[in-house]
Amino acid sequence: MKVDTLVIGNGAVALQAALESLDRGESCAVIAPGLSLEQTDWSGFVRRGGILLKGDRAEAASVSGGKVEWVRSRSLGPDAIVAGSYVLATGRFYDGGLVADMDRVYEPLFGLDVEYEKDRSKWFDPDFFAPQPFLSFGVRVDADGHPSVQGVTVNNLLVKGEILAGCSR
């Protein structure tokens, strides 16, 4: 499948990015996993010609030379989605946009650079009602919203929403 823009995410931020793409006259597909699909009305996007891969999940991607080359989803199997631009709006931990293991926090699809506290003992405050430090962990982006992989800017990928570093909502 080839489109102008591929959005990965299922909430309001992903919907806004997808509608903005259609407003520019671009073809747009959305890989929309997760439960919040029921809370976001995608009917206008679909009526306007957007492709909604509802309940699907992005499983693999290729990034080379500062550019996303393709993304594969569960429903399309070995067939890749190729786009001119990509938007990542997956949310953080609860939606799978970020993953934490015992040693690090990482973004699993593209391998984007993530800001997080290296000392795991500082990831949380023992006071449950205090602001929790891990809620500000996220993908590092430049002034234009482009992330990096091992310090190399990915120019055809924008990151939006709660997955961003410093977004402590």
Coordinates of N, CA and C in Angstrom, one line a residue:
M1 N 0.9 -1.2 0.0 CA 0.0 0.0 0.0 C 0.9 1.2 0.0
K2 N 0.5 2.2 -0.8 CA 1.3 3.5 -0.8 C 0.3 4.6 -0.6
V3 N 0.7 5.5 0.4 CA -0.1 6.7 0.7 C 0.8 7.9 0.9
D4 N 0.2 9.1 0.9 CA 1.0 10.2 1.2 C 1.5 10.3 2.6
T5 N 0.5 10.0 3.6 CA 0.8 10.1 5.0 C 0.3 8.8 5.7
L6 N 1.1 8.3 6.6 CA 0.7 7.2 7.4 C 0.7 7.7 8.9
V7 N -0.4 7.5 9.6 CA -0.5 7.9 11.0 C -0.6 6.6 11.8
I8 N 0.1 6.6 12.9 CA 0.1 5.4 13.8 C -0.4 5.9 15.1
G9 N -1.6 5.5 15.5 CA -2.2 5.9 16.7 C -3.7 5.8 16.6
N10 N -4.4 6.0 17.7 CA -5.8 5.8 17.7 C -6.6 6.8 18.4
G11 N -6.0 7.8 19.0 CA -6.7 8.8 19.8 C -7.0 10.1 19.1
A12 N -7.3 11.1 19.8 CA -7.7 12.4 19.3 C -6.5 13.0 18.5
V13 N -5.3 12.8 19.0 CA -4.1 13.4 18.4 C -3.9 12.8 17.0
A14 N -4.0 11.4 17.0 CA -3.9 10.7 15.7 C -5.0 11.2 14.7
L15 N -6.2 11.3 15.2 CA -7.3 11.7 14.3 C -7.0 13.1 13.8
Q16 N -6.6 14.0 14.6 CA -6.3 15.4 14.2 C -5.2 15.4 13.1
A17 N -4.2 14.6 13.3 CA -3.1 14.5 12.3 C -3.6 13.9 11.0
A18 N -4.5 12.9 11.0 CA -5.0 12.3 9.8 C -5.9 13.3 9.1
L19 N -6.8 14.0 9.8 CA -7.6 15.0 9.2 C -6.8 16.1 8.5
E20 N -5.8 16.6 9.2 CA -4.9 17.6 8.6 C -4.3 17.1 7.3
S21 N -3.9 15.9 7.2 CA -3.4 15.3 6.0 C -4.4 15.4 4.9
L22 N -5.7 14.9 5.2 CA -6.7 15.0 4.2 C -7.0 16.5 3.8
D23 N -7.0 17.4 4.7 CA -7.2 18.8 4.4 C -6.1 19.3 3.4
R24 N -4.9 18.8 3.4 CA -3.9 19.2 2.5 C -4.0 18.5 1.1
G25 N -5.1 17.6 1.0 CA -5.3 16.9 -0.2 C -4.5 15.7 -0.4
E26 N -4.0 15.2 0.7 CA -3.1 14.0 0.7 C -4.0 12.7 0.9
S27 N -3.5 11.6 0.4 CA -4.0 10.3 0.8 C -3.5 10.0 2.2
C28 N -4.3 9.3 3.0 CA -3.9 9.0 4.4 C -4.4 7.7 4.8
A29 N -3.6 6.9 5.5 CA -4.0 5.7 6.2 C -3.6 5.8 7.6
V30 N -4.4 5.2 8.5 CA -4.1 5.2 9.9 C -4.1 3.8 10.4
I31 N -3.0 3.4 11.1 CA -3.0 2.1 11.8 C -3.4 2.4 13.2
A32 N -4.6 1.9 13.6 CA -5.3 2.3 14.8 C -5.5 1.2 15.7
P33 N -4.5 0.9 16.6 CA -4.8 -0.2 17.6 C -5.5 0.3 18.8
G34 N -5.8 -0.6 19.7 CA -6.2 -0.1 21.0 C -7.7 0.1 21.3
L35 N -8.0 0.3 22.6 CA -9.3 0.5 23.1 C -9.9 1.9 22.9
S36 N -9.1 2.9 22.7 CA -9.7 4.2 22.6 C -10.3 4.5 21.3
L37 N -10.3 3.5 20.4 CA -11.0 3.7 19.1 C -12.5 4.0 19.4
E38 N -13.0 3.4 20.4 CA -14.4 3.5 20.7 C -14.7 5.0 21.2
Q39 N -13.7 5.7 21.7 CA -13.9 7.0 22.2 C -13.6 8.1 21.2
T40 N -13.1 7.7 20.0 CA -12.8 8.7 19.0 C -13.6 8.4 17.8
D41 N -14.3 9.4 17.2 CA -15.2 9.2 16.1 C -14.4 9.4 14.8
W42 N -14.1 8.2 14.1 CA -13.3 8.2 12.9 C -14.2 8.3 11.7
S43 N -15.5 8.4 11.8 CA -16.4 8.3 10.7 C -16.1 9.4 9.6
G44 N -15.9 10.6 10.1 CA -15.6 11.7 9.2 C -14.3 11.5 8.4
F45 N -13.3 10.9 9.0 CA -12.1 10.6 8.3 C -12.3 9.5 7.2
V46 N -13.1 8.5 7.5 CA -13.4 7.4 6.6 C -14.3 8.0 5.4
R47 N -15.3 8.8 5.8 CA -16.1 9.4 4.7 C -15.4 10.2 3.8
R48 N -14.3 10.9 4.2 CA -13.5 11.7 3.4 C -12.4 10.9 2.6
G49 N -12.5 9.6 2.7 CA -11.5 8.8 1.9 C -10.3 8.3 2.6
G50 N -10.2 8.5 3.9 CA -9.1 8.0 4.7 C -9.2 6.5 4.8
I51 N -8.1 5.9 4.9 CA -8.1 4.4 5.1 C -7.8 4.1 6.6
L52 N -8.7 3.5 7.3 CA -8.6 3.2 8.7 C -8.4 1.7 8.9
L53 N -7.2 1.3 9.4 CA -6.9 0.0 9.7 C -7.2 -0.2 11.2
K54 N -8.5 -0.3 11.4 CA -9.0 -0.4 12.8 C -8.6 -1.7 13.5
G55 N -8.1 -1.5 14.7 CA -7.7 -2.7 15.5 C -6.4 -3.3 15.0
D56 N -5.7 -2.7 14.1 CA -4.4 -3.2 13.6 C -3.3 -2.7 14.5
R57 N -2.1 -3.2 14.3 CA -0.9 -2.8 15.0 C 0.3 -2.7 14.1
A58 N 1.0 -1.6 14.2 CA 2.3 -1.5 13.5 C 3.3 -2.4 14.2
E59 N 3.9 -3.3 13.4 CA 4.8 -4.3 14.0 C 6.2 -4.2 13.6
A60 N 6.5 -3.6 12.5 CA 7.9 -3.4 12.0 C 8.0 -2.2 11.2
A61 N 9.2 -1.6 11.2 CA 9.5 -0.4 10.4 C 10.9 -0.4 10.0
S62 N 11.2 0.2 8.9 CA 12.6 0.4 8.4 C 12.9 1.9 8.4
V63 N 14.0 2.2 9.1 CA 14.5 3.6 9.1 C 16.0 3.5 8.7
S64 N 16.3 4.3 7.7 CA 17.6 4.3 7.1 C 18.0 5.7 6.6
G65 N 19.2 6.2 6.9 CA 19.6 7.5 6.4 C 18.7 8.7 6.8
G66 N 18.1 8.6 8.0 CA 17.3 9.7 8.5 C 15.9 9.7 7.8
K67 N 15.5 8.6 7.4 CA 14.2 8.5 6.7 C 13.5 7.2 7.0
V68 N 12.2 7.2 7.3 CA 11.4 6.0 7.4 C 11.1 5.5 6.0
E69 N 11.4 4.3 5.7 CA 11.2 3.7 4.4 C 9.9 3.0 4.2
W70 N 9.5 2.3 5.3 CA 8.2 1.5 5.3 C 7.8 1.1 6.7
V71 N 6.5 0.8 6.8 CA 6.0 0.2 8.1 C 5.1 -1.0 7.7
R72 N 5.3 -2.0 8.5 CA 4.4 -3.2 8.3 C 3.4 -3.3 9.5
S73 N 2.2 -3.7 9.1 CA 1.2 -3.9 10.2 C 0.8 -5.4 10.3
R74 N 0.2 -5.7 11.4 CA -0.3 -7.1 11.6 C -1.2 -7.5 10.5
S75 N -2.2 -6.7 10.1 CA -3.3 -7.1 9.2 C -2.7 -7.3 7.8
L76 N -1.7 -6.5 7.4 CA -1.2 -6.6 6.0 C -0.1 -7.6 5.9
G77 N 0.3 -8.3 6.9 CA 1.3 -9.3 6.9 C 2.6 -8.8 6.3
P78 N 3.2 -9.5 5.3 CA 4.5 -9.1 4.8 C 4.5 -7.8 3.9
D79 N 3.3 -7.4 3.5 CA 3.2 -6.2 2.7 C 3.4 -4.9 3.5
A80 N 4.2 -4.1 3.0 CA 4.6 -2.8 3.7 C 3.7 -1.7 3.3
I81 N 3.6 -0.7 4.2 CA 2.9 0.6 3.8 C 4.1 1.5 3.6
V82 N 4.1 2.2 2.4 CA 5.1 3.2 2.1 C 4.4 4.5 2.0
A83 N 5.0 5.5 2.7 CA 4.4 6.8 2.7 C 5.5 7.9 2.5
G84 N 5.0 9.1 2.1 CA 6.0 10.2 2.0 C 6.3 10.7 3.4
S85 N 5.3 10.7 4.3 CA 5.5 11.2 5.6 C 4.7 10.3 6.6
Y86 N 5.2 10.3 7.8 CA 4.7 9.4 8.9 C 4.4 10.2 10.1
V87 N 3.4 9.9 10.9 CA 3.1 10.5 12.2 C 3.0 9.4 13.2
L88 N 3.7 9.6 14.3 CA 3.6 8.6 15.4 C 2.9 9.3 16.6
A89 N 1.7 8.8 16.9 CA 0.9 9.4 18.0 C 0.3 8.3 18.8
T90 N 1.1 7.5 19.3 CA 0.7 6.2 20.0 C 0.4 6.4 21.5
G91 N 0.7 7.5 22.1 CA 0.7 7.5 23.5 C 1.9 6.9 24.1
R92 N 1.9 6.8 25.4 CA 3.1 6.3 26.1 C 3.0 4.8 26.5
F93 N 3.1 4.5 27.7 CA 3.2 3.2 28.2 C 1.9 2.4 28.0
Y94 N 0.8 2.9 28.4 CA -0.4 2.2 28.4 C -0.9 1.8 27.0
D95 N -0.5 2.5 26.0 CA -0.9 2.2 24.6 C 0.3 1.6 23.9
G96 N 1.4 1.3 24.5 CA 2.5 0.6 23.9 C 3.4 1.5 23.1
G97 N 3.3 2.8 23.2 CA 4.2 3.7 22.4 C 5.6 3.7 23.0
L98 N 5.6 3.5 24.3 CA 6.9 3.3 25.0 C 6.9 2.0 25.8
V99 N 8.0 1.4 26.0 CA 8.1 0.2 26.7 C 9.3 0.3 27.7
A100 N 9.1 -0.2 28.9 CA 10.1 -0.1 29.9 C 10.5 -1.6 30.3
D101 N 11.8 -1.8 30.4 CA 12.2 -3.0 31.0 C 13.0 -2.7 32.2
M102 N 13.8 -3.6 32.7 CA 14.5 -3.3 34.0 C 15.6 -2.3 33.8
D103 N 16.1 -2.0 32.6 CA 17.3 -1.2 32.4 C 17.0 0.1 31.6
R104 N 15.9 0.1 30.9 CA 15.7 1.3 30.0 C 14.3 1.5 29.6
V105 N 14.0 2.6 29.0 CA 12.7 2.9 28.4 C 13.0 3.1 26.9
Y106 N 12.2 2.5 26.0 CA 12.5 2.6 24.6 C 11.1 2.7 23.8
E107 N 11.3 3.2 22.6 CA 10.2 3.3 21.6 C 10.4 2.1 20.7
P108 N 9.4 1.1 20.7 CA 9.6 -0.2 20.1 C 9.5 -0.2 18.6
L109 N 8.9 0.7 17.9 CA 8.6 0.5 16.5 C 9.8 1.0 15.6
F110 N 10.2 2.3 15.9 CA 11.3 2.9 15.1 C 12.6 2.9 15.8
G111 N 12.6 2.6 17.1 CA 13.9 2.7 17.8 C 14.3 4.2 18.1
L112 N 13.3 5.1 18.3 CA 13.6 6.5 18.4 C 14.3 6.8 19.8
D113 N 15.1 7.9 19.8 CA 15.8 8.3 21.0 C 14.7 8.7 22.0
V114 N 14.9 8.2 23.2 CA 13.9 8.5 24.3 C 14.6 9.2 25.5
E115 N 14.0 10.2 26.0 CA 14.5 10.8 27.3 C 13.9 10.1 28.5
Y116 N 14.7 9.7 29.3 CA 14.3 9.1 30.6 C 15.4 9.1 31.6
E117 N 15.1 9.0 32.8 CA 16.0 8.9 33.9 C 16.7 7.6 33.9
K118 N 18.0 7.6 33.8 CA 18.8 6.3 33.8 C 18.7 5.5 35.1
D119 N 18.6 6.2 36.2 CA 18.6 5.6 37.5 C 17.1 5.1 37.8
R120 N 16.9 3.9 37.6 CA 15.5 3.3 37.8 C 14.9 3.7 39.1
S121 N 15.6 3.8 40.1 CA 15.0 4.2 41.4 C 14.4 5.6 41.4
K122 N 14.7 6.4 40.4 CA 14.1 7.7 40.3 C 12.9 7.7 39.3
W123 N 12.5 6.6 38.8 CA 11.4 6.6 37.9 C 10.1 6.9 38.5
F124 N 10.0 6.7 39.8 CA 8.7 6.9 40.5 C 8.9 7.6 41.8
D125 N 7.8 8.2 42.3 CA 7.8 8.7 43.7 C 7.0 7.8 44.5
P126 N 7.5 7.3 45.7 CA 6.8 6.4 46.5 C 5.4 6.9 47.0
D127 N 5.2 8.2 47.0 CA 3.9 8.8 47.3 C 3.1 8.7 46.1
F128 N 2.1 7.8 46.1 CA 1.2 7.5 45.0 C 0.6 8.8 44.4
F129 N 0.3 9.8 45.3 CA -0.4 11.0 44.8 C 0.5 12.1 44.3
A130 N 1.8 11.9 44.5 CA 2.8 12.9 44.0 C 2.9 12.8 42.5
P131 N 3.4 13.8 41.8 CA 3.7 13.7 40.4 C 4.7 12.6 40.2
Q132 N 4.5 11.7 39.2 CA 5.4 10.6 39.0 C 6.3 10.9 37.8
P133 N 7.6 10.8 38.1 CA 8.7 11.2 37.1 C 8.5 10.4 35.8
F134 N 8.1 9.2 35.8 CA 8.1 8.4 34.6 C 7.1 9.0 33.6
L135 N 6.1 9.8 34.1 CA 5.1 10.3 33.2 C 5.7 11.4 32.3
S136 N 6.9 11.9 32.6 CA 7.5 12.9 31.7 C 8.5 12.2 30.7
F137 N 8.7 10.9 30.8 CA 9.6 10.2 29.8 C 9.0 10.2 28.5
G138 N 9.8 10.3 27.4 CA 9.2 10.3 26.1 C 10.2 10.5 25.0
V139 N 9.7 10.5 23.8 CA 10.6 10.6 22.6 C 11.1 12.1 22.5
R140 N 12.3 12.2 22.3 CA 13.0 13.5 22.1 C 12.8 13.9 20.6
V141 N 12.4 15.2 20.4 CA 12.2 15.7 19.1 C 12.9 17.1 18.9
D142 N 13.1 17.5 17.7 CA 13.7 18.8 17.4 C 12.6 19.8 17.4
A143 N 12.9 21.1 17.1 CA 11.9 22.2 17.1 C 10.8 22.0 16.1
D144 N 11.0 21.1 15.1 CA 10.0 20.9 14.1 C 9.2 19.6 14.4
G145 N 9.4 18.9 15.5 CA 8.7 17.7 15.9 C 9.3 16.5 15.3
H146 N 10.5 16.5 14.7 CA 11.1 15.3 14.2 C 12.0 14.6 15.2
P147 N 11.8 13.3 15.4 CA 12.6 12.6 16.3 C 14.0 12.2 15.7
S148 N 14.7 11.5 16.5 CA 16.0 11.0 16.0 C 16.2 9.5 16.4
V149 N 17.1 8.9 15.6 CA 17.5 7.5 16.0 C 19.0 7.5 16.1
Q150 N 19.5 7.3 17.3 CA 20.9 7.3 17.6 C 21.5 8.7 17.1
G151 N 20.8 9.7 17.4 CA 21.2 11.1 17.1 C 21.0 11.6 15.7
V152 N 20.5 10.7 14.8 CA 20.3 11.1 13.4 C 18.8 11.5 13.3
T153 N 18.5 12.7 12.9 CA 17.1 13.2 12.7 C 16.4 12.4 11.6
V154 N 15.1 12.0 11.9 CA 14.3 11.3 11.0 C 13.3 12.3 10.4
N155 N 13.6 12.8 9.2 CA 13.0 14.0 8.6 C 11.6 13.8 8.1
N156 N 11.2 12.5 7.8 CA 9.8 12.3 7.3 C 8.9 11.7 8.4
L157 N 9.3 11.9 9.6 CA 8.5 11.4 10.7 C 8.2 12.5 11.7
L158 N 7.0 12.7 12.1 CA 6.6 13.6 13.2 C 6.1 12.8 14.4
V159 N 6.4 13.3 15.6 CA 5.9 12.6 16.8 C 5.0 13.6 17.5
K160 N 3.8 13.2 17.9 CA 2.8 14.1 18.5 C 2.1 13.4 19.7
G161 N 1.7 14.2 20.6 CA 0.9 13.8 21.7 C 1.7 13.3 22.9
E162 N 1.1 12.4 23.7 CA 1.7 12.1 25.0 C 3.0 11.3 24.9
I163 N 3.3 10.8 23.8 CA 4.6 10.1 23.7 C 5.8 11.0 23.7
L164 N 5.6 12.3 23.6 CA 6.7 13.3 23.6 C 7.3 13.4 25.0
A165 N 8.6 13.6 25.0 CA 9.3 13.9 26.2 C 8.8 15.1 26.9
G166 N 8.6 15.1 28.2 CA 8.2 16.3 28.9 C 6.7 16.5 29.0
C167 N 5.9 15.7 28.2 CA 4.5 15.7 28.3 C 4.0 14.9 29.5
S168 N 3.7 15.6 30.6 CA 3.5 14.9 31.8 C 2.0 14.8 32.2
R169 N 1.2 14.8 31.3 CA -0.3 14.7 31.5 C -0.7 13.4 32.1

